[in-house]
Amino acid sequence: LRRAFRIFEDLIRGFRKLHFVGPCVTVFGSARFPESHPYYDLSRRIGAELARAGFTVMTGGGPGLMEAANKGAYFGKSPSIGLNISLPHEQYPNPYLSPHLCFQFHYFAMRKLHFVQRARALIAFPGGYGTLDELFEALTLIQTGKIDNFPIVVMGTEYWRELVQLIEKMARAG
């Protein structure tokens, strides 16, 4: 019963606070890429361009490429959402989040639901298992018709090349 209430709390808190947020673009990517990495600068520039286009930027709210996208939005004067998750390391809120739009989730499923619920598009930068999980969750929801189709952009051609080849192989196999 305690778990059900905690899930419900994650669900309702997100719906209540994000209800009035404008159109969002969700940005996924590694928490481990430092500010000196070229993908950090690219993610920051993407966040700034999204802000200029009138979008709210939503990330996992942590360091690395998530921080970069939030930083671009922050300096672009756009709301910047962070959907943090309780983890033993790495997942602390970055300083570029709109204070009233920084959340701490306990369950990945509730966090992922909010990532796609308001997204008009998804941008996936290079990352690890978490990024892959979030990307494949969105692809699965679109494929099964559980959410409306929206653009998914993967940044970093060289990084994603082998994965795209695997997906093309799966498509050929039916």
Coordinates of C-alpha atoms in Angstrom, one line a residue:
L1 CA 0.0 0.0 0.0
R2 CA 2.9 2.4 0.8
R3 CA 4.4 1.7 -2.6
A4 CA 1.1 2.5 -4.3
F5 CA 0.8 5.8 -2.5
R6 CA 4.4 6.7 -3.4
I7 CA 3.7 6.0 -7.1
F8 CA 0.5 8.0 -6.9
E9 CA 2.4 10.9 -5.3
D10 CA 5.0 10.9 -8.2
L11 CA 2.2 10.8 -10.7
I12 CA 0.0 13.5 -9.2
R13 CA 2.8 15.9 -8.3
G14 CA 4.0 15.9 -11.9
F15 CA 0.6 16.4 -13.4
R16 CA -0.2 19.3 -11.0
K17 CA 3.0 21.2 -11.5
L18 CA 3.4 20.6 -15.2
H19 CA -0.2 21.2 -16.2
F20 CA 0.4 24.9 -17.1
V21 CA 3.8 24.4 -18.7
G22 CA 3.9 25.3 -22.4
P23 CA 5.1 23.0 -25.2
C24 CA 8.1 21.0 -24.2
V25 CA 11.0 19.3 -25.9
T26 CA 12.6 16.5 -23.9
V27 CA 16.3 16.2 -24.1
F28 CA 18.1 13.0 -23.0
G29 CA 21.8 12.5 -22.7
S30 CA 24.8 11.4 -20.5
A31 CA 25.3 12.8 -17.0
R32 CA 29.0 12.0 -17.3
F33 CA 30.1 14.3 -20.2
P34 CA 32.1 17.3 -18.8
E35 CA 31.7 20.9 -19.8
S36 CA 34.8 20.6 -22.0
H37 CA 33.2 17.9 -24.2
P38 CA 31.9 19.0 -27.7
Y39 CA 28.5 17.4 -27.0
Y40 CA 28.1 19.6 -23.9
D41 CA 28.4 22.7 -26.1
L42 CA 26.1 21.3 -28.7
S43 CA 23.5 20.4 -26.1
R44 CA 23.7 23.9 -24.6
R45 CA 23.2 25.5 -28.0
I46 CA 20.2 23.2 -28.7
G47 CA 18.7 24.3 -25.4
A48 CA 19.2 27.9 -26.3
E49 CA 17.6 27.4 -29.8
L50 CA 14.7 25.6 -28.3
A51 CA 14.2 28.5 -25.9
R52 CA 14.3 31.0 -28.8
A53 CA 11.7 29.0 -30.6
G54 CA 9.4 29.2 -27.5
F55 CA 9.8 25.7 -26.2
T56 CA 10.2 24.7 -22.6
V57 CA 13.2 22.3 -22.2
M58 CA 12.7 19.2 -20.1
T59 CA 15.6 16.9 -19.0
G60 CA 16.5 14.5 -16.3
G61 CA 17.8 17.5 -14.4
G62 CA 21.2 16.1 -13.6
P63 CA 24.7 17.0 -14.7
G64 CA 26.4 16.6 -18.0
L65 CA 24.4 16.9 -21.2
M66 CA 21.2 17.4 -19.3
E67 CA 22.8 20.4 -17.5
A68 CA 23.9 21.8 -20.8
A69 CA 20.4 21.7 -22.3
N70 CA 19.0 23.3 -19.2
K71 CA 21.7 25.9 -19.2
G72 CA 20.9 26.9 -22.8
A73 CA 17.2 27.2 -21.9
Y74 CA 18.0 29.1 -18.7
F75 CA 20.1 31.8 -20.5
G76 CA 17.5 31.8 -23.3
K77 CA 14.9 32.9 -20.7
S78 CA 12.8 29.7 -21.1
P79 CA 11.4 27.5 -18.4
S80 CA 13.8 24.7 -17.7
I81 CA 12.3 21.5 -16.2
G82 CA 14.3 18.8 -14.4
L83 CA 12.8 15.4 -13.6
N84 CA 15.4 14.0 -11.2
I85 CA 15.4 10.5 -9.9
S86 CA 16.7 9.1 -6.6
L87 CA 20.0 7.4 -7.4
P88 CA 23.0 6.5 -5.3
H89 CA 25.3 8.8 -7.4
E90 CA 25.3 11.4 -10.2
Q91 CA 21.7 12.5 -10.0
Y92 CA 21.6 15.9 -8.3
P93 CA 19.7 18.9 -9.6
N94 CA 21.8 21.1 -11.8
P95 CA 21.8 24.9 -11.1
Y96 CA 20.0 25.8 -14.4
L97 CA 16.5 24.5 -13.5
S98 CA 13.5 26.7 -12.9
P99 CA 13.1 26.2 -9.1
H100 CA 9.4 25.5 -9.2
L101 CA 10.0 22.9 -12.0
C102 CA 12.6 20.7 -10.4
F103 CA 11.2 17.4 -9.3
Q104 CA 12.6 14.4 -7.4
F105 CA 11.0 11.1 -8.5
H106 CA 11.3 7.8 -6.8
Y107 CA 10.1 5.5 -9.7
F108 CA 11.5 5.5 -13.2
A109 CA 8.2 4.6 -14.7
M110 CA 6.5 7.8 -13.4
R111 CA 9.5 9.9 -14.5
K112 CA 9.4 8.5 -18.0
L113 CA 5.6 9.0 -18.2
H114 CA 6.1 12.7 -17.5
F115 CA 9.0 12.9 -20.1
V116 CA 6.7 11.9 -22.9
Q117 CA 3.4 13.2 -21.6
R118 CA 4.1 16.8 -22.6
A119 CA 6.8 16.4 -25.2
R120 CA 6.3 17.8 -28.7
A121 CA 9.7 16.2 -29.7
L122 CA 12.5 14.3 -28.1
I123 CA 16.2 14.8 -28.6
A124 CA 18.6 12.0 -27.6
F125 CA 22.3 12.9 -27.2
P126 CA 24.9 10.2 -26.6
G127 CA 24.4 8.5 -23.3
G128 CA 24.4 5.2 -21.5
Y129 CA 21.8 2.7 -20.3
G130 CA 19.5 5.4 -18.9
T131 CA 19.4 7.3 -22.2
L132 CA 18.8 4.1 -24.1
D133 CA 16.0 3.1 -21.8
E134 CA 14.3 6.5 -22.1
L135 CA 14.8 6.5 -25.9
F136 CA 13.5 3.0 -26.4
E137 CA 10.5 3.6 -24.1
A138 CA 9.4 6.5 -26.3
L139 CA 9.9 4.5 -29.5
T140 CA 7.9 1.6 -28.0
L141 CA 5.0 3.9 -27.0
I142 CA 4.9 5.5 -30.5
Q143 CA 5.2 2.1 -32.2
T144 CA 2.3 0.6 -30.1
G145 CA 0.1 3.7 -30.5
K146 CA 0.1 4.5 -26.8
I147 CA 1.2 8.1 -27.5
D148 CA 1.0 10.3 -30.5
N149 CA 3.8 10.2 -33.0
F150 CA 6.3 13.0 -32.5
P151 CA 9.8 13.8 -33.8
I152 CA 12.7 11.9 -32.2
V153 CA 16.1 13.3 -33.1
V154 CA 19.3 11.5 -32.2
M155 CA 22.3 13.8 -32.0
G156 CA 25.8 12.5 -32.7
T157 CA 25.7 10.5 -35.9
E158 CA 28.9 8.6 -35.2
Y159 CA 27.8 7.6 -31.7
W160 CA 24.5 6.2 -32.8
R161 CA 25.6 4.6 -36.1
E162 CA 25.7 1.0 -35.0
L163 CA 22.5 1.3 -33.1
V164 CA 20.7 2.7 -36.1
Q165 CA 22.2 -0.2 -38.2
L166 CA 20.8 -2.7 -35.6
I167 CA 17.3 -1.0 -35.8
E168 CA 17.4 -1.2 -39.6
K169 CA 18.4 -4.9 -39.4
M170 CA 15.4 -5.5 -37.0
A171 CA 13.1 -3.7 -39.5
R172 CA 14.3 -5.8 -42.4
A173 CA 13.7 -8.9 -40.3
G174 CA 10.1 -7.8 -39.8

